[in-house]
PDB file of C-alpha atoms and ligand atoms in Angstrom:
ATOM      1  CA  MET A   1      28.139  12.990  11.196  1.00 88.00           C
ATOM      2  CA  ARG A   2      30.503  10.731  13.242  1.00 97.00           C
ATOM      3  CA  GLU A   3      34.041  11.621  14.250  1.00 98.00           C
ATOM      4  CA  VAL A   4      37.123   9.589  14.403  1.00 98.00           C
ATOM      5  CA  VAL A   5      39.818  11.048  16.555  1.00 98.00           C
ATOM      6  CA  ALA A   6      43.616  10.454  16.050  1.00 99.00           C
ATOM      7  CA  GLY A   7      46.450  11.378  18.460  1.00 99.00           C
ATOM      8  CA  ALA A   8      49.592  13.356  17.403  1.00 98.00           C
ATOM      9  CA  VAL A   9      51.558  12.086  20.337  1.00 98.00           C
ATOM     10  CA  ILE A  10      55.004  13.813  20.553  1.00 98.00           C
ATOM     11  CA  SER A  11      57.667  13.058  23.075  1.00 97.00           C
ATOM     12  CA  ASN A  12      61.266  14.070  22.855  1.00 95.00           C
ATOM     13  CA  GLY A  13      60.684  15.761  19.428  1.00 96.00           C
ATOM     14  CA  LEU A  14      59.517  12.332  18.049  1.00 98.00           C
ATOM     15  CA  LEU A  15      55.925  11.361  16.827  1.00 98.00           C
ATOM     16  CA  LEU A  16      54.274   8.210  17.671  1.00 98.00           C
ATOM     17  CA  LEU A  17      53.091   6.070  14.702  1.00 99.00           C
ATOM     18  CA  ALA A  18      51.032   2.773  14.959  1.00 99.00           C
ATOM     19  CA  GLN A  19      50.995   0.101  12.427  1.00 98.00           C
ATOM     20  CA  ARG A  20      47.405  -1.126  11.451  1.00 98.00           C
ATOM     21  CA  SER A  21      46.618  -4.741  11.456  1.00 98.00           C
ATOM     22  CA  TYR A  22      43.198  -4.495   9.704  1.00 96.00           C
ATOM     23  CA  PRO A  23      41.111  -3.990   7.547  1.00 96.00           C
ATOM     24  CA  PRO A  24      43.204  -5.465   4.563  1.00 97.00           C
ATOM     25  CA  GLU A  25      43.346  -2.118   2.585  1.00 96.00           C
ATOM     26  CA  VAL A  26      45.273  -0.401   5.263  1.00 97.00           C
ATOM     27  CA  ALA A  27      46.895  -3.396   7.086  1.00 98.00           C
ATOM     28  CA  GLY A  28      50.577  -2.756   7.414  1.00 98.00           C
ATOM     29  CA  LEU A  29      50.302   1.018   6.965  1.00 98.00           C
ATOM     30  CA  TRP A  30      51.018   3.551   9.840  1.00 99.00           C
ATOM     31  CA  GLU A  31      48.658   5.915  11.465  1.00 98.00           C
ATOM     32  CA  LEU A  32      48.174   8.295  14.245  1.00 99.00           C
ATOM     33  CA  PRO A  33      46.435   5.966  16.684  1.00 98.00           C
ATOM     34  CA  GLY A  34      42.797   6.598  17.823  1.00 98.00           C
ATOM     35  CA  GLY A  35      39.287   5.633  17.263  1.00 98.00           C
ATOM     36  CA  LYS A  36      35.638   6.550  16.922  1.00 98.00           C
ATOM     37  CA  VAL A  37      34.206   9.220  19.334  1.00 98.00           C
ATOM     38  CA  GLU A  38      31.251   7.620  21.242  1.00 98.00           C
ATOM     39  CA  GLU A  39      28.035   9.237  21.917  1.00 97.00           C
ATOM     40  CA  GLY A  40      28.257  11.868  24.683  1.00 96.00           C
ATOM     41  CA  GLU A  41      32.032  11.821  24.744  1.00 98.00           C
ATOM     42  CA  THR A  42      34.286  14.694  23.933  1.00 98.00           C
ATOM     43  CA  ARG A  43      37.110  14.112  21.204  1.00 98.00           C
ATOM     44  CA  ALA A  44      39.622  14.783  23.917  1.00 98.00           C
ATOM     45  CA  ARG A  45      38.149  11.976  26.091  1.00 98.00           C
ATOM     46  CA  ALA A  46      37.577   9.710  23.320  1.00 98.00           C
ATOM     47  CA  LEU A  47      41.341  10.004  22.399  1.00 99.00           C
ATOM     48  CA  GLU A  48      42.403   9.468  25.802  1.00 98.00           C
ATOM     49  CA  ARG A  49      40.224   6.444  26.183  1.00 98.00           C
ATOM     50  CA  GLU A  50      41.336   4.913  22.863  1.00 98.00           C
ATOM     51  CA  LEU A  51      45.012   5.232  23.496  1.00 98.00           C
ATOM     52  CA  ALA A  52      44.598   3.626  26.893  1.00 98.00           C
ATOM     53  CA  GLU A  53      42.651   0.732  25.353  1.00 98.00           C
ATOM     54  CA  GLU A  54      44.922   0.180  22.258  1.00 98.00           C
ATOM     55  CA  LEU A  55      48.363   1.115  23.737  1.00 98.00           C
ATOM     56  CA  GLY A  56      48.104   1.303  27.441  1.00 98.00           C
ATOM     57  CA  VAL A  57      49.181   4.788  27.690  1.00 98.00           C
ATOM     58  CA  ASP A  58      47.767   7.690  29.781  1.00 98.00           C
ATOM     59  CA  VAL A  59      47.535  10.777  27.543  1.00 98.00           C
ATOM     60  CA  VAL A  60      46.277  14.221  27.918  1.00 98.00           C
ATOM     61  CA  ALA A  61      44.698  15.421  24.600  1.00 98.00           C
ATOM     62  CA  GLY A  62      45.338  19.200  23.450  1.00 98.00           C
ATOM     63  CA  GLU A  63      44.452  21.352  20.427  1.00 98.00           C
ATOM     64  CA  GLN A  64      43.487  20.126  17.077  1.00 98.00           C
ATOM     65  CA  ILE A  65      46.101  19.983  14.401  1.00 98.00           C
ATOM     66  CA  GLY A  66      45.458  20.114  10.687  1.00 98.00           C
ATOM     67  CA  VAL A  67      42.287  19.850   8.777  1.00 98.00           C
ATOM     68  CA  GLY A  68      39.372  17.399   9.478  1.00 98.00           C
ATOM     69  CA  VAL A  69      39.714  14.629   6.811  1.00 98.00           C
ATOM     70  CA  PRO A  70      36.482  13.116   5.428  1.00 97.00           C
ATOM     71  CA  LEU A  71      36.444   9.235   5.556  1.00 97.00           C
ATOM     72  CA  LYS A  72      33.139   8.509   4.265  1.00 91.00           C
ATOM     73  CA  ALA A  73      29.823  10.262   3.855  1.00 88.00           C
ATOM     74  CA  ASP A  74      29.088  10.176   7.484  1.00 95.00           C
ATOM     75  CA  LEU A  75      32.562  10.030   9.153  1.00 97.00           C
ATOM     76  CA  VAL A  76      35.451  12.680   9.567  1.00 98.00           C
ATOM     77  CA  LEU A  77      38.886  12.122  10.967  1.00 98.00           C
ATOM     78  CA  VAL A  78      40.307  14.828  13.467  1.00 98.00           C
ATOM     79  CA  ALA A  79      43.740  14.855  14.860  1.00 99.00           C
ATOM     80  CA  LEU A  80      44.509  16.231  18.317  1.00 99.00           C
ATOM     81  CA  LEU A  81      47.944  16.777  19.965  1.00 98.00           C
ATOM     82  CA  ALA A  82      48.456  14.422  22.852  1.00 98.00           C
ATOM     83  CA  THR A  83      51.051  14.256  25.603  1.00 98.00           C
ATOM     84  CA  VAL A  84      51.995  11.004  27.413  1.00 98.00           C
ATOM     85  CA  VAL A  85      51.471  11.394  31.060  1.00 98.00           C
ATOM     86  CA  GLY A  86      52.030   7.735  32.025  1.00 98.00           C
ATOM     87  CA  GLY A  87      52.930   4.439  30.643  1.00 97.00           C
ATOM     88  CA  ASN A  88      54.868   3.158  27.712  1.00 97.00           C
ATOM     89  CA  PRO A  89      52.985   2.428  24.382  1.00 98.00           C
ATOM     90  CA  GLU A  90      52.507  -1.371  23.883  1.00 98.00           C
ATOM     91  CA  PRO A  91      50.380  -2.291  20.905  1.00 98.00           C
ATOM     92  CA  THR A  92      47.380  -4.711  21.739  1.00 97.00           C
ATOM     93  CA  GLU A  93      45.349  -3.958  18.436  1.00 97.00           C
ATOM     94  CA  HIS A  94      48.129  -2.717  16.263  1.00 98.00           C
ATOM     95  CA  THR A  95      51.094  -4.602  14.762  1.00 98.00           C
ATOM     96  CA  ALA A  96      53.790  -2.432  16.221  1.00 98.00           C
ATOM     97  CA  VAL A  97      54.611   1.174  17.221  1.00 98.00           C
ATOM     98  CA  ARG A  98      57.535   3.423  16.288  1.00 98.00           C
ATOM     99  CA  TRP A  99      58.738   6.931  17.175  1.00 98.00           C
ATOM    100  CA  VAL A 100      59.698   9.122  14.184  1.00 98.00           C
ATOM    101  CA  GLY A 101      61.250  12.509  13.454  1.00 98.00           C
ATOM    102  CA  ALA A 102      60.336  14.735  10.544  1.00 98.00           C
ATOM    103  CA  GLY A 103      62.844  13.141   8.044  1.00 98.00           C
ATOM    104  CA  ALA A 104      61.540   9.579   8.642  1.00 98.00           C
ATOM    105  CA  LEU A 105      57.943  10.695   8.580  1.00 98.00           C
ATOM    106  CA  ARG A 106      58.497  12.314   5.312  1.00 98.00           C
ATOM    107  CA  GLN A 107      60.412   9.236   3.942  1.00 98.00           C
ATOM    108  CA  MET A 108      57.348   7.041   4.930  1.00 98.00           C
ATOM    109  CA  ALA A 109      54.962   9.308   3.254  1.00 98.00           C
ATOM    110  CA  ALA A 110      56.954   9.331   0.190  1.00 98.00           C
ATOM    111  CA  ASP A 111      57.206   5.478   0.255  1.00 98.00           C
ATOM    112  CA  GLY A 112      53.343   5.238   0.815  1.00 98.00           C
ATOM    113  CA  GLU A 113      53.563   3.732   4.184  1.00 98.00           C
ATOM    114  CA  LEU A 114      51.145   6.105   5.886  1.00 98.00           C
ATOM    115  CA  VAL A 115      47.286   5.533   5.977  1.00 98.00           C
ATOM    116  CA  PRO A 116      46.030   7.874   3.212  1.00 98.00           C
ATOM    117  CA  ALA A 117      43.889   9.980   5.375  1.00 98.00           C
ATOM    118  CA  ASP A 118      46.789  10.553   7.895  1.00 98.00           C
ATOM    119  CA  ALA A 119      49.243  11.591   5.083  1.00 98.00           C
ATOM    120  CA  VAL A 120      47.001  14.692   4.607  1.00 98.00           C
ATOM    121  CA  TRP A 121      48.673  15.912   7.895  1.00 98.00           C
ATOM    122  CA  LEU A 122      52.197  15.474   6.726  1.00 98.00           C
ATOM    123  CA  GLU A 123      53.117  19.280   6.665  1.00 98.00           C
ATOM    124  CA  ASP A 124      51.463  20.007   9.910  1.00 98.00           C
ATOM    125  CA  LEU A 125      53.174  17.104  11.679  1.00 98.00           C
ATOM    126  CA  ALA A 126      56.603  17.977  10.050  1.00 98.00           C
ATOM    127  CA  GLU A 127      56.491  21.406  11.317  1.00 98.00           C
ATOM    128  CA  LEU A 128      55.576  20.196  14.910  1.00 97.00           C
ATOM    129  CA  LEU A 129      58.774  17.983  14.678  1.00 98.00           C
ATOM    130  CA  THR A 130      61.176  20.621  13.511  1.00 91.00           C
TER     131      THR A 130
HETATM  132  N1  523 B   1      41.317   6.001  10.542  1.00 50.51           N
HETATM  133  C1  523 B   1      42.193   6.596   9.719  1.00 50.51           C
HETATM  134  N2  523 B   1      43.246   7.151  10.345  1.00 50.51           N
HETATM  135  C2  523 B   1      43.431   7.138  11.845  1.00 50.51           C
HETATM  136  C3  523 B   1      42.441   6.433  12.525  1.00 50.51           C
HETATM  137  C4  523 B   1      42.676   6.430  13.980  1.00 50.51           C
HETATM  138  C5  523 B   1      41.464   5.792  11.960  1.00 50.51           C
HETATM  139  O1  523 B   1      42.166   6.616   8.464  1.00 50.51           O
HETATM  140  N3  523 B   1      44.554   7.736  12.286  1.00 50.51           N
HETATM  141  C6  523 B   1      40.087   5.392   9.907  1.00 50.51           C
HETATM  142  C7  523 B   1      40.070   3.955   9.906  1.00 50.51           C
HETATM  143  C8  523 B   1      38.559   3.445   9.807  1.00 50.51           C
HETATM  144  C9  523 B   1      38.023   4.511  10.841  1.00 50.51           C
HETATM  145  O2  523 B   1      38.888   5.545  10.923  1.00 50.51           O
HETATM  146  O3  523 B   1      38.085   3.676   8.602  1.00 50.51           O
HETATM  147  C10 523 B   1      37.920   4.025  12.263  1.00 50.51           C
HETATM  148  O4  523 B   1      39.057   3.901  12.712  1.00 50.51           O
HETATM  149  P1  523 B   1      39.309   2.647  13.783  1.00 50.51           P
HETATM  150  O5  523 B   1      38.938   1.301  13.186  1.00 50.51           O
HETATM  151  O6  523 B   1      40.701   2.858  14.519  1.00 50.51           O
HETATM  152  O7  523 B   1      38.395   2.966  14.931  1.00 50.51           O
HETATM  153  P2  523 B   1      37.539   2.153  16.076  1.00 50.51           P
HETATM  154  O8  523 B   1      38.552   1.019  16.597  1.00 50.51           O
HETATM  155  O9  523 B   1      36.932   3.042  17.058  1.00 50.51           O
HETATM  156  O10 523 B   1      36.409   1.452  15.139  1.00 50.51           O
HETATM  157  P3  523 B   1      36.075  -0.027  14.872  1.00 50.51           P
HETATM  158  O11 523 B   1      37.309  -0.766  14.096  1.00 50.51           O
HETATM  159  O12 523 B   1      34.952   0.264  14.003  1.00 50.51           O
HETATM  160  O13 523 B   1      35.729  -0.584  16.262  1.00 50.51           O
END
């Protein structure tokens, strides 16, 4: 079983979302940024590495939020809280980034603009933002 870790980065009461550029099924949809945990890496370290690579930010990963979401037979998606300790997110692999509050997040979910797996965390995320 491999893990993908995603960051619930919250700053000033807003959540960071990143717009996927690939694959075609999810291109244009918004996600909590992250990536695959490599062999020998903790979830927290993997998230810190992925956000540095993809967005040029230094974050400190915290506790898990929500449930693990199965992606395929051998892959599970896990979300960790994360705090920015340096830099401003600038997308290198994503199309764009944005910061949203609970209302905008709910609207995006209702409009089908979130990556399906991430939409499972809607209530967990909305609670953190209110
Ligand atoms: N998800 C997903 N939500 C989410 C992330 C970060 C990832 O549903 N918030 C899915 C999308 C892919 C798989 O997890 O099916 C791997 O994510 P990806 O592509 O962001 O991870 P990478 O960059 O480590 O993997 P490669 O594209 O294989 O390099």
